[in-house]
Coordinates of C-alpha atoms in Angstrom, one line a residue:
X541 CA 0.0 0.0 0.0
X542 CA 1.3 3.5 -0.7
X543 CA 0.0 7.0 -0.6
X544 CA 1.7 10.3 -2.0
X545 CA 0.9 14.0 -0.8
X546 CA 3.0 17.6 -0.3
X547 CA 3.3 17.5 2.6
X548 CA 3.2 14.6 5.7
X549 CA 2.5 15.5 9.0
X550 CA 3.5 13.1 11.8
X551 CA 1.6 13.8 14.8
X552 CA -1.7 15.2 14.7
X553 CA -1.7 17.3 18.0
X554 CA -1.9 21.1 18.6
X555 CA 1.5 21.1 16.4
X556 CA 0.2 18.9 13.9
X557 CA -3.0 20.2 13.4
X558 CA -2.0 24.0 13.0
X559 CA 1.3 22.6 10.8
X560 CA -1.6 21.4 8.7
X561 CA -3.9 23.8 8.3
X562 CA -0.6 25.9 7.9
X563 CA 0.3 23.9 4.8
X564 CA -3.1 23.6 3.3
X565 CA -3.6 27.8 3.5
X566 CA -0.6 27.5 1.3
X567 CA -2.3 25.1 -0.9
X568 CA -0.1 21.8 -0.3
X569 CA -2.1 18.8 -0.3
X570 CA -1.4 17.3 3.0
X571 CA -1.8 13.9 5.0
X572 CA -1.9 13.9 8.6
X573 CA -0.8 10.4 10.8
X574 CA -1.5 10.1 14.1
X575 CA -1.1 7.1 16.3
X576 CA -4.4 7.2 17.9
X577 CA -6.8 9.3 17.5
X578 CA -5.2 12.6 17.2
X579 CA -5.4 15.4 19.7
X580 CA -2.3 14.3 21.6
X581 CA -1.9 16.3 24.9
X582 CA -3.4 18.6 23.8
X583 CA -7.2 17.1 24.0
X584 CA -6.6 16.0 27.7
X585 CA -4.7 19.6 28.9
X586 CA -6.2 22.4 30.7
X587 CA -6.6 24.2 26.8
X588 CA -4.8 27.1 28.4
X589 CA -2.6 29.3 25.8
X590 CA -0.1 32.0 27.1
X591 CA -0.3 34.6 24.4
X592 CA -0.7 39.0 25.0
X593 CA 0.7 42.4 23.8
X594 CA -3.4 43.2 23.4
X595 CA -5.4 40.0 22.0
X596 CA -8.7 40.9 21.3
X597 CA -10.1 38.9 24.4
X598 CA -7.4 41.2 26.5
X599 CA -9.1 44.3 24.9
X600 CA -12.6 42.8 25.6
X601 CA -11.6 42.5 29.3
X602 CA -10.5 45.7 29.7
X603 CA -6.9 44.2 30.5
X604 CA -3.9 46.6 29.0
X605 CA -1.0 44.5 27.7
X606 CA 1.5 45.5 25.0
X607 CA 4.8 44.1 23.1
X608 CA 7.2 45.3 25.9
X609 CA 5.6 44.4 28.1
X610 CA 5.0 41.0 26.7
X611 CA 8.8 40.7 25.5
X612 CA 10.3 41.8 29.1
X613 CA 8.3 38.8 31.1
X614 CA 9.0 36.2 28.5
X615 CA 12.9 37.1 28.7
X616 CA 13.1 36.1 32.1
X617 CA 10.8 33.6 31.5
X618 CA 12.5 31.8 28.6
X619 CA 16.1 32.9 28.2
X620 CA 18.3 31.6 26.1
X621 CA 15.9 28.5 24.7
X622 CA 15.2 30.7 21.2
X623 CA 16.8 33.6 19.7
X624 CA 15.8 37.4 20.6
X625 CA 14.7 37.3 17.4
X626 CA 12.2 34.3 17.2
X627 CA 10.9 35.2 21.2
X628 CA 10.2 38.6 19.6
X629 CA 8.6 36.9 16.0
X630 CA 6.8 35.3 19.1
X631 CA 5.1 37.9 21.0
X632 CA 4.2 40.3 17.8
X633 CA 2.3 37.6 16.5
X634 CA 0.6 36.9 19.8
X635 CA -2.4 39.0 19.2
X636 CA -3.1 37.3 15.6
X637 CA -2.6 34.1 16.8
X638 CA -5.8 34.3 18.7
X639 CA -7.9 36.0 16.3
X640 CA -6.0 33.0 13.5
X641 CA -7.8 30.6 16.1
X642 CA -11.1 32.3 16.5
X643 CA -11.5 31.8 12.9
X644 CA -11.0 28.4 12.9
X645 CA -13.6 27.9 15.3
X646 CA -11.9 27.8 18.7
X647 CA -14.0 29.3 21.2
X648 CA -12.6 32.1 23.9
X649 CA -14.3 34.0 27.2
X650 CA -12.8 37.4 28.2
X651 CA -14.0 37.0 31.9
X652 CA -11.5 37.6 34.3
X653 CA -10.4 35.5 37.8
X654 CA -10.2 37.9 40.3
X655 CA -7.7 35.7 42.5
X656 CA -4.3 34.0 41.3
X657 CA -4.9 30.5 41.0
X658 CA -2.9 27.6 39.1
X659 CA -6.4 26.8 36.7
X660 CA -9.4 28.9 37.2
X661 CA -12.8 27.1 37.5
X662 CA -15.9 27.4 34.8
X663 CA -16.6 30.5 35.8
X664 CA -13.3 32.2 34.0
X665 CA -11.4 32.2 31.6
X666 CA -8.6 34.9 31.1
X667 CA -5.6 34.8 34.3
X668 CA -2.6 35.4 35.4
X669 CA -0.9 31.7 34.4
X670 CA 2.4 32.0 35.2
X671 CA 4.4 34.2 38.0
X672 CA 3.5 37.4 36.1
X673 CA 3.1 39.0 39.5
X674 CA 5.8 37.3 41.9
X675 CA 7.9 39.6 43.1
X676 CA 11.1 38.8 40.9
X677 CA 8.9 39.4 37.8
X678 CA 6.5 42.1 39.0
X679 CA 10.0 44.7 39.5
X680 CA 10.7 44.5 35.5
X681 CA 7.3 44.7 33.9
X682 CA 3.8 45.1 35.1
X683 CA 1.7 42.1 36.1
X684 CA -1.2 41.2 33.3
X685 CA -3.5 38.2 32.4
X686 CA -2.1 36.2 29.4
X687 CA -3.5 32.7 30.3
X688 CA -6.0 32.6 27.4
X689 CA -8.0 29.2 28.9
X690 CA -10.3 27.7 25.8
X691 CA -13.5 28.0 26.9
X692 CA -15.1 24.7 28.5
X693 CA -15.9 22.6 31.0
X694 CA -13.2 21.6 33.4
X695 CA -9.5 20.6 31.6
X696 CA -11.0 22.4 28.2
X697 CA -7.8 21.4 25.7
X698 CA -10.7 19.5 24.0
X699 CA -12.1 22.5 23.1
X700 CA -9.2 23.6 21.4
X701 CA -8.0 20.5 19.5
X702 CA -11.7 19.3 18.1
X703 CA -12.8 22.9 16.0
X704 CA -8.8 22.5 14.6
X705 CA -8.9 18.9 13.4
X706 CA -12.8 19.9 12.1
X707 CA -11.0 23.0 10.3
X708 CA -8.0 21.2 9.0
X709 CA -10.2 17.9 7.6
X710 CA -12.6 20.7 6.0
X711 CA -9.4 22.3 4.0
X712 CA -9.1 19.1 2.5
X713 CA -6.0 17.3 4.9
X714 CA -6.1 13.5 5.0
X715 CA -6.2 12.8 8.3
X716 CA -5.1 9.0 9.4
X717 CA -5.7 8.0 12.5
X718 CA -4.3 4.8 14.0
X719 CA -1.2 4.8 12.0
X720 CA 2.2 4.7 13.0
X721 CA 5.1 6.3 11.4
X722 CA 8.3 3.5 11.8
X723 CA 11.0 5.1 9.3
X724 CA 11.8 8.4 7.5
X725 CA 12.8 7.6 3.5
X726 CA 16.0 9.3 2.2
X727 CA 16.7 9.7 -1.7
X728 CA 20.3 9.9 -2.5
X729 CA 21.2 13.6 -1.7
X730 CA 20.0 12.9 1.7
X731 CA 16.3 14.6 1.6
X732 CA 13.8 13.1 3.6
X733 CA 11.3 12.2 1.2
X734 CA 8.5 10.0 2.5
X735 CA 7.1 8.2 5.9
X736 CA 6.8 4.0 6.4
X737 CA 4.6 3.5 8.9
X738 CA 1.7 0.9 10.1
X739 CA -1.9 1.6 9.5
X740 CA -4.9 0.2 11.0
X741 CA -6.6 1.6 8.1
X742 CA -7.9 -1.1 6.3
X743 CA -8.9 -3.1 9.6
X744 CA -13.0 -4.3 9.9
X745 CA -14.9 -1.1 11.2
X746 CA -15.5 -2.7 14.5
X747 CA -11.9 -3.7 14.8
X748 CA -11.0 0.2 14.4
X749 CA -13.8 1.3 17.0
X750 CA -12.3 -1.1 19.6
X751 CA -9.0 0.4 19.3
X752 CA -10.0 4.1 19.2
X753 CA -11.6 3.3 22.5
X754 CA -8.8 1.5 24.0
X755 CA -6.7 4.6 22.8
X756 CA -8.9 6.9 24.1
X757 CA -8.8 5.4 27.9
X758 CA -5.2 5.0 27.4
X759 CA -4.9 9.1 27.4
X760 CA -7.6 9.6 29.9
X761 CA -8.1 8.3 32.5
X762 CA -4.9 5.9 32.1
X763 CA -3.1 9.6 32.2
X764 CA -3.6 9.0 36.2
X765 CA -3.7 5.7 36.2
X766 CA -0.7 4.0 35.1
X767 CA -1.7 0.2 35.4
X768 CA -4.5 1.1 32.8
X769 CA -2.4 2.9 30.2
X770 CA -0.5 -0.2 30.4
X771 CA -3.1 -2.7 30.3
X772 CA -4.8 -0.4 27.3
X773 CA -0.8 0.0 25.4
X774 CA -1.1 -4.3 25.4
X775 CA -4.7 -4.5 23.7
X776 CA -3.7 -2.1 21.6
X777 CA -0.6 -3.6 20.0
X778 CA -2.1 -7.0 20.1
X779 CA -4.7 -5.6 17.9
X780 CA -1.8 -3.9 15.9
X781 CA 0.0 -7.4 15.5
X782 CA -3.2 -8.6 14.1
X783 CA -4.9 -6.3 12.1
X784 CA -2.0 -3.7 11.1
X785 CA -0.5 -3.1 7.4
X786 CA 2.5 -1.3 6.0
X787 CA 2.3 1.9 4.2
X788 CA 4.6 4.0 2.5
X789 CA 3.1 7.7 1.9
X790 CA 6.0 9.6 -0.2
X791 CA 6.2 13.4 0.8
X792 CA 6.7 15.5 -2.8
X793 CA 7.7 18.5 -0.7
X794 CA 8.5 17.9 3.1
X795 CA 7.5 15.7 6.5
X796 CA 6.9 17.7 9.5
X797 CA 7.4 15.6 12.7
X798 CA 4.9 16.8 15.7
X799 CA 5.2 13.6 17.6
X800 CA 5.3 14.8 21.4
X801 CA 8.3 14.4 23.7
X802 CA 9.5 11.5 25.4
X803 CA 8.1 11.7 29.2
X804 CA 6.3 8.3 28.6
X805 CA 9.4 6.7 27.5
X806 CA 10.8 5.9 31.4
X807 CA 14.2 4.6 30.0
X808 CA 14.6 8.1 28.8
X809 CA 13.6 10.2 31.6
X810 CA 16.0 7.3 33.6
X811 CA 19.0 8.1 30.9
X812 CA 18.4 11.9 30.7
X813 CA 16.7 13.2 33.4
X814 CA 16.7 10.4 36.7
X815 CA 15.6 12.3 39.3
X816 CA 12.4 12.9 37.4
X817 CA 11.4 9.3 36.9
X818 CA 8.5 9.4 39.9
X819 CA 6.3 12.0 38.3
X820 CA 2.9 11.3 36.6
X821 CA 3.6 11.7 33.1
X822 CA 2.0 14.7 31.5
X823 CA 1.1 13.6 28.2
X824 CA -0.1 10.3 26.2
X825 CA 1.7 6.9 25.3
X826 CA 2.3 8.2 22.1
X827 CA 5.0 10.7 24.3
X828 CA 7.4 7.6 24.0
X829 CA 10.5 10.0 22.2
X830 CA 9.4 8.3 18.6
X831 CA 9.6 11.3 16.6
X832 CA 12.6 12.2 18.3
X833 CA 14.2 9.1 17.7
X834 CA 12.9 9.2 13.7
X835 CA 14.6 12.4 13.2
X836 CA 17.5 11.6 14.8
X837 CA 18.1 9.0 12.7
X838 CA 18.0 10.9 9.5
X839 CA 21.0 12.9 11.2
X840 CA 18.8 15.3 13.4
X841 CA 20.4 16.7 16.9
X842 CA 18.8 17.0 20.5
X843 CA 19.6 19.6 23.0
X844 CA 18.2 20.0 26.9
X845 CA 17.3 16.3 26.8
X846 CA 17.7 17.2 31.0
X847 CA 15.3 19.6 31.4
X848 CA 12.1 18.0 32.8
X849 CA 9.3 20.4 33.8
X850 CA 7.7 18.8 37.2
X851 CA 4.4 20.9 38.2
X852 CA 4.1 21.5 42.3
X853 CA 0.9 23.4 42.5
X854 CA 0.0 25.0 45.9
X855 CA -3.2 27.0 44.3
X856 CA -5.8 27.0 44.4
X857 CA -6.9 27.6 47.3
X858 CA -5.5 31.2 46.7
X859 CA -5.3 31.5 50.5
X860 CA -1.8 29.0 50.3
X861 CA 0.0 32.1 48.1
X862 CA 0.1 33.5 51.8
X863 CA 2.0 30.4 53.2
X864 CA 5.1 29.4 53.4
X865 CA 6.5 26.5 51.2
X866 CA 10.0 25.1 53.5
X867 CA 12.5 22.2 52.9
X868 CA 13.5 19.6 55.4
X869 CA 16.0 22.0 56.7
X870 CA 12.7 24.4 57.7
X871 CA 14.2 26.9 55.0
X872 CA 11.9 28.5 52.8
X873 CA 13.0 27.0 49.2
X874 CA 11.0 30.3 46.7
X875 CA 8.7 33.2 46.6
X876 CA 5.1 31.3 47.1
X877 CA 3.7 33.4 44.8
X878 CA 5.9 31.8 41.9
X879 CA 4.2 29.4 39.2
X880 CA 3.8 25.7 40.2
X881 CA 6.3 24.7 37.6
X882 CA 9.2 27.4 39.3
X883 CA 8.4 25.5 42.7
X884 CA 8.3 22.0 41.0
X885 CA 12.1 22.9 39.9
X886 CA 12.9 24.9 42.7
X887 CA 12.2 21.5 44.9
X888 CA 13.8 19.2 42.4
X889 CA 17.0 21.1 41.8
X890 CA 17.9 22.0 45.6
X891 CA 15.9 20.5 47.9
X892 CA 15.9 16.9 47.3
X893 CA 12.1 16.9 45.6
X894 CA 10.7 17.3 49.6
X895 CA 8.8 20.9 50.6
X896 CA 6.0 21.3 53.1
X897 CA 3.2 24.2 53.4
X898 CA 3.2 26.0 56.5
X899 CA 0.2 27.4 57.3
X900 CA -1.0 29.1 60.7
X901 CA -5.0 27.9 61.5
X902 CA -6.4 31.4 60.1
X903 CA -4.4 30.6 56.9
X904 CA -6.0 27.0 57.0
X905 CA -9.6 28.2 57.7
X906 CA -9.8 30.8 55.2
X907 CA -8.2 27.9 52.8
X908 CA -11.0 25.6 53.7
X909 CA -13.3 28.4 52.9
X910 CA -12.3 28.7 49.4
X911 CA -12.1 25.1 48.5
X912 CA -16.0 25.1 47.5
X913 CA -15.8 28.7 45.4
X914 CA -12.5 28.6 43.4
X915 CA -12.0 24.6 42.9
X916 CA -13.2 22.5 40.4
X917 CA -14.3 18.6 41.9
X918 CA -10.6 17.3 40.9
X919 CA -8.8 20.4 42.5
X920 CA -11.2 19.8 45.3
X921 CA -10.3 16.0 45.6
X922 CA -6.5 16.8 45.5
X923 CA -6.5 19.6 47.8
X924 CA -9.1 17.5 50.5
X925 CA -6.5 14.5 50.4
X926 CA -3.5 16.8 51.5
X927 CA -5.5 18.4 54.3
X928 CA -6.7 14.7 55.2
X929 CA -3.7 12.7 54.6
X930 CA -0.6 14.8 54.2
X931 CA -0.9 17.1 56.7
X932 CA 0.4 17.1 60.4
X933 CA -1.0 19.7 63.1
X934 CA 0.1 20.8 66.5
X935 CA 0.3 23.6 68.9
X936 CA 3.7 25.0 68.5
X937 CA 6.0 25.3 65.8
X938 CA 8.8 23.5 67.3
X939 CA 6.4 20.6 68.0
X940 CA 5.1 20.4 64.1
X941 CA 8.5 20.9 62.7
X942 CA 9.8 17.8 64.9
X943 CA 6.4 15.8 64.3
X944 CA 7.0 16.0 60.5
X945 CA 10.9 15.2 60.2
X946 CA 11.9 19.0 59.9
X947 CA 14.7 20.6 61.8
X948 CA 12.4 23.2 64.1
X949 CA 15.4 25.2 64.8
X950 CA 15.6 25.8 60.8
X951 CA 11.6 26.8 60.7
X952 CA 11.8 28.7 64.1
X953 CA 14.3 31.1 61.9
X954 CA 12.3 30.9 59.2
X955 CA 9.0 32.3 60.4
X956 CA 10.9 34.7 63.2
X957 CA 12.4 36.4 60.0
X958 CA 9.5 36.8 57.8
X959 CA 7.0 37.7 60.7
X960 CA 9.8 40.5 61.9
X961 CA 9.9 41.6 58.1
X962 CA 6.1 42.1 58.3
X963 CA 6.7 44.1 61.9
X964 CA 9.5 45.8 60.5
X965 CA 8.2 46.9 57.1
X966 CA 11.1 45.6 55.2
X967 CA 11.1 43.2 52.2
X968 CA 10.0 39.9 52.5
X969 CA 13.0 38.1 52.6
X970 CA 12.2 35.5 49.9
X971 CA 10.6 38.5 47.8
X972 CA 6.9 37.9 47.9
X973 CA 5.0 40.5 47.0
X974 CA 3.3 42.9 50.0
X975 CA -0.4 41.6 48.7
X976 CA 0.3 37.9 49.7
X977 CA 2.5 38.5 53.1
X978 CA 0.8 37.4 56.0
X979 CA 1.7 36.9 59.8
X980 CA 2.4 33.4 60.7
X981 CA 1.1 33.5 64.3
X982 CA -2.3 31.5 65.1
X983 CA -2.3 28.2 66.6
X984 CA -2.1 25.5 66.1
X985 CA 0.1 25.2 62.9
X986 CA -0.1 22.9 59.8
X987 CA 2.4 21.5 57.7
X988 CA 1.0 19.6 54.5
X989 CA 3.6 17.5 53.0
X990 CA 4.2 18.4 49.1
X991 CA 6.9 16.5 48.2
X992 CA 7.3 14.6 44.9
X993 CA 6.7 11.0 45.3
X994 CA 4.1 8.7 43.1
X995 CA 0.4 9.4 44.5
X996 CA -2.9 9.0 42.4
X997 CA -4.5 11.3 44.8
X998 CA -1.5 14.5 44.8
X999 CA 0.8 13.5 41.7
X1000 CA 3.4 15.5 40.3
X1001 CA 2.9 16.6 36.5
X1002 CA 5.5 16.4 34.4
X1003 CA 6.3 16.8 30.7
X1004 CA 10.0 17.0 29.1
X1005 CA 11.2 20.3 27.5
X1006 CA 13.6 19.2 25.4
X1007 CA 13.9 17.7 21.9
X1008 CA 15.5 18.3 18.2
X1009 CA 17.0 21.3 17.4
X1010 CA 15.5 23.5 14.2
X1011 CA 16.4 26.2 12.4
X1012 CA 14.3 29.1 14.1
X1013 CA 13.4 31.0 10.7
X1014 CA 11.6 27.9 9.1
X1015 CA 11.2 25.1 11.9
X1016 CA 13.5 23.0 9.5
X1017 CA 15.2 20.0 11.6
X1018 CA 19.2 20.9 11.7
X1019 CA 22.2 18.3 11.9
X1020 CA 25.4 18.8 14.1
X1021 CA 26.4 21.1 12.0
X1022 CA 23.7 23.2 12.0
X1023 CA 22.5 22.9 8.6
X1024 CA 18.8 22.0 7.9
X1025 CA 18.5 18.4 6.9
X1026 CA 16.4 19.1 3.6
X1027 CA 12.8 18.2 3.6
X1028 CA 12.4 17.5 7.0
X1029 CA 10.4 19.8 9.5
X1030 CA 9.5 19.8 13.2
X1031 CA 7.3 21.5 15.9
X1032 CA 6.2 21.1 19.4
X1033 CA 7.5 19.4 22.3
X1034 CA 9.2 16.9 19.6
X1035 CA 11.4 20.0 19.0
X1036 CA 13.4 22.9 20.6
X1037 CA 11.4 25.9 21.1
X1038 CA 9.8 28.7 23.2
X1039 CA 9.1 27.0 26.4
X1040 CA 12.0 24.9 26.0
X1041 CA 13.7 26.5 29.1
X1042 CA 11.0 27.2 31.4
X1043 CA 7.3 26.2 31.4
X1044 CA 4.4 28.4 32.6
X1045 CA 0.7 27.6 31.7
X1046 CA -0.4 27.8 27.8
X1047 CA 3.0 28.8 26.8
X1048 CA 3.7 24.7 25.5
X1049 CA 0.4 25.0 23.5
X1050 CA 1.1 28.8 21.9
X1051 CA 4.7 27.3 21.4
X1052 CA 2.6 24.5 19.4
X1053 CA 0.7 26.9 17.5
X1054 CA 3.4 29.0 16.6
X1055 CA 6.1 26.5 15.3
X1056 CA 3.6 24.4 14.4
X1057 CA 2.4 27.1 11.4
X1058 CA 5.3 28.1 10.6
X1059 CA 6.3 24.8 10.0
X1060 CA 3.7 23.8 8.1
X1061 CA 4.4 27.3 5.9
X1062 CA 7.8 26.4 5.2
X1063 CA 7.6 22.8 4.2
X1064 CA 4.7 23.7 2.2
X1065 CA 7.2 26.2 0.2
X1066 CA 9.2 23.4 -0.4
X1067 CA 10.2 23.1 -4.1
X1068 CA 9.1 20.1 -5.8
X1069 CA 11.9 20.1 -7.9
X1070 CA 14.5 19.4 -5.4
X1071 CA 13.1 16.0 -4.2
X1072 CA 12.6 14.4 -7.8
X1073 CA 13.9 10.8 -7.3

């Protein structure tokens, strides 16, 4: 069996859909593989994309953003992982890319949370999603609402992937589920020229609705529950065994790989990245490294293959911004008011992967109070099961310090100097912002145990950040020596790009978006005269 088109996509997640739709607004004719059933992490994420410098749902909020302002957090924020020049490419087209997905069909709501929380609930949809206004941020550039939720119910990346594979199937992309890419094709010049890869295509209808299912329940729920992605991963290959036939699909201009990272391949994260192997893995099976893997075997390079994003959430309740987050030592490890992902890295870099939340009992009550207002059910469930089960309580601090395994002289200090920096009027001295500083004072005191460690109930996210390096004008896939490797294209976590050094909410999913088109662009401008065979 063989197929030909323009362009081949490999991957059909936020990348891979927008790399399509790219291509087909050029007028390639495209075909689209995906493993499963498309979406990737994208269809089970929060749907959240970090994009400002005015987007029309900023402007319909009445929220004031602008390129420099934009540009100055996203420095901090990203460093080194792209170019000045791309990070600015970046944030111009930040405003467009919203209105590009509006007209596509992806819905948005300009209401506004009026508390800083890790995911708002159903009631809003426009936030402050990373550490905008922590205090190391807040001195260089005003604090505004760039985390552009999709609008839905609950974890609403759905509602983001579904009108985009609708959109790009409209156009007139071939869209294959259930197939597999297995090898890149090379003609003699070394252009990558077509995909091999195993279809369940031609399997009996009911055959292919079986193992869409089983697909679908390996993303979600098997997400947070391993043994079932791995029961699900079985059924599905034995079904692949069975029913599965080669393919060769020849790509006449370029293949764009949007295959995901590697955080479900454990040998990896063991090889790359060890001290991240107990997370819950933020993504689907088909985040195995594959992509990576089939471009690096056409000659493609990887870079930060160590840098594992690990998500340590304290909000909501907002009330926790107020507490103190301290190591075993009783030091406090980072500003509280940082994004989960800074005090994921903060905890896994220094500290061992162990932090606690200290929390006085007017802290705690007022926390309790907002479980039923800001939460939705799951935030509610995970916050519940720390109060319940992670938590220890007594009536001194030197007696909940020693009760939990932490050194109580350390905390003593700890507290004594930010409750004289309150007294005293000077900065707190981990640099929280005035707004969330709060006395620590009330009996009895609370420490809830955040540490990373496997838990259904309180897991640790995490997703890896690194991938293949591409050339930052076109998205092409480079070799050692930098050059592209012709005909060959990638996007998303499979590659290099904005979020690449540090995560905060939306910013993987713009990141997506934006390589992912100008990807598709690119290899759609592909001449067809340079990969005659």
């Amino acid at each position: 069996m063989s197929a030909s088109a323009d362009v081949v996509v490999i991957g059909f997640g936020a990348a891979g859909v927008c790399a399509a739709i790219a291509a087909r607004e050029q007028s390639a004719d495209v075909i689209a593989l995906d493993r499963a059933n498309g979406g990737g992490a994208t269809a089970i994420s929060g749907g959240i994309i970090y994009a400002g410098a005015g987007t029309t749902v900023q402007q319909q909020a009445g929220v004031h953003d602008s390129f420099e302002q934009m540009l100055a957090y996203l420095r901090l924020e990203v460093g080194d992982a792209v170019s000045p020049k791309t990070l600015e490419s970046f944030v111009r087209s930040s405003p467009q890319m919203i209105d590009w997905l509006s007209e596509y069909g992806v819905p948005f709501d300009s209401t506004l949370c009026p508390y800083k929380t890790s995911f708002p609930n159903n009631r809003y949809y426009l936030y402050y999603s990373g550490s905008e206004n922590a205090g190391e941020f807040r001195c260089r550039t005003p604090p505004v609402q760039r985390g552009h939720r999709v609008k839905g119910k609950g974890t609403s990346g759905k509602m983001l992937y579904a009108p985009l594979a609708e959109a790009a199937v409209a156009l007139g992309v071939r869209f294959w589920p259930q197939t597999t890419a297995t090898k890149l094709f090379q003609d003699s010049s070394g252009r990558v020229t077509g995909v091999q890869a195993l279809t369940m295509h031609h399997a009996p209808a009911r055959i292919r609705r079986v193992y869409a299912t089983l697909a679908q329940l390996s993303a979600k729920p098997g997400i947070y529950y391993p043994p079932l992605r791995r029961l699900m991963e079985r059924r599905l290959r034995n079904l692949e065994q069975r029913y599965a036939r080669p393919v060769q699909i020849h790509a006449r201009r370029a293949v764009i790989v949007c295959a995901g990272g590697f955080i479900a391949n454990t040998e990896w994260v063991q090889r790359f990245a060890p001290q991240y192997v107990g997370g819950l893995q933020l993504g689907t099976s088909g985040d195995d490294g594959s992509g990576i893997a089939l471009a690096q075997s056409v000659g493609a390079v990887t870079d930060r293959m160590d840098n594992v994003s690990a998500w340590r959430f304290i909000t909501p309740p907002s009330a926790f911004l107020s507490a103190l987050i301290v190591d075993r030592r009783g030091q406090r490890i980072i500003d509280e008011s940082r994004y989960g992902a800074a005090v994921g890295q903060a905890m896994m870099r220094h500290h061992g992967g162990e932090a606690w939340i200290l929390a006085d009992a007017a802290l705690l009550r007022e926390a309790r109070r907002q479980l039923m207002t800001q939460t939705l059910w799951f935030q509610r469930a995970q916050v519940a099961a720390l109060m319940l089960a992670d938590s220890i309580k007594a009536p001194t601090l030197r007696e909940v310090a020693a009760a939990a395994g932490i050194d109580p002289d350390g905390l003593l200090a700890s507290v004594a100097a930010h409750n004289d920096a309150i007294d005293t009027g000077a900065a707190d001295p981990a640099g929280k912002p005035p707004e969330f500083v709060r006395r620590v004072s009330q009996a009895p005191f609370t420490l809830l145990n955040i540490s990373v460690r496997p838990s259904l109930l309180n897991p640790t996210p995490m997703l890896t950040l690194g991938g293949i390096r591409v050339d930052e004008r076109s998205g092409a896939v480079v070799n050692r020596s930098g050059a592209p490797i012709p005909g060959l294209f990638s996007a998303g976590r499979t590659a290099i790009g904005i979020c690449s050094n540090s995560y905060v909410s939306g910013l993987s999913i713009a990141d997506c978006i934006f390589a992912g088109r100008r990807a598709g662009v690119h290899a759609a401008r592909e001449p067809l005269e340079r990969i005659a065979r």
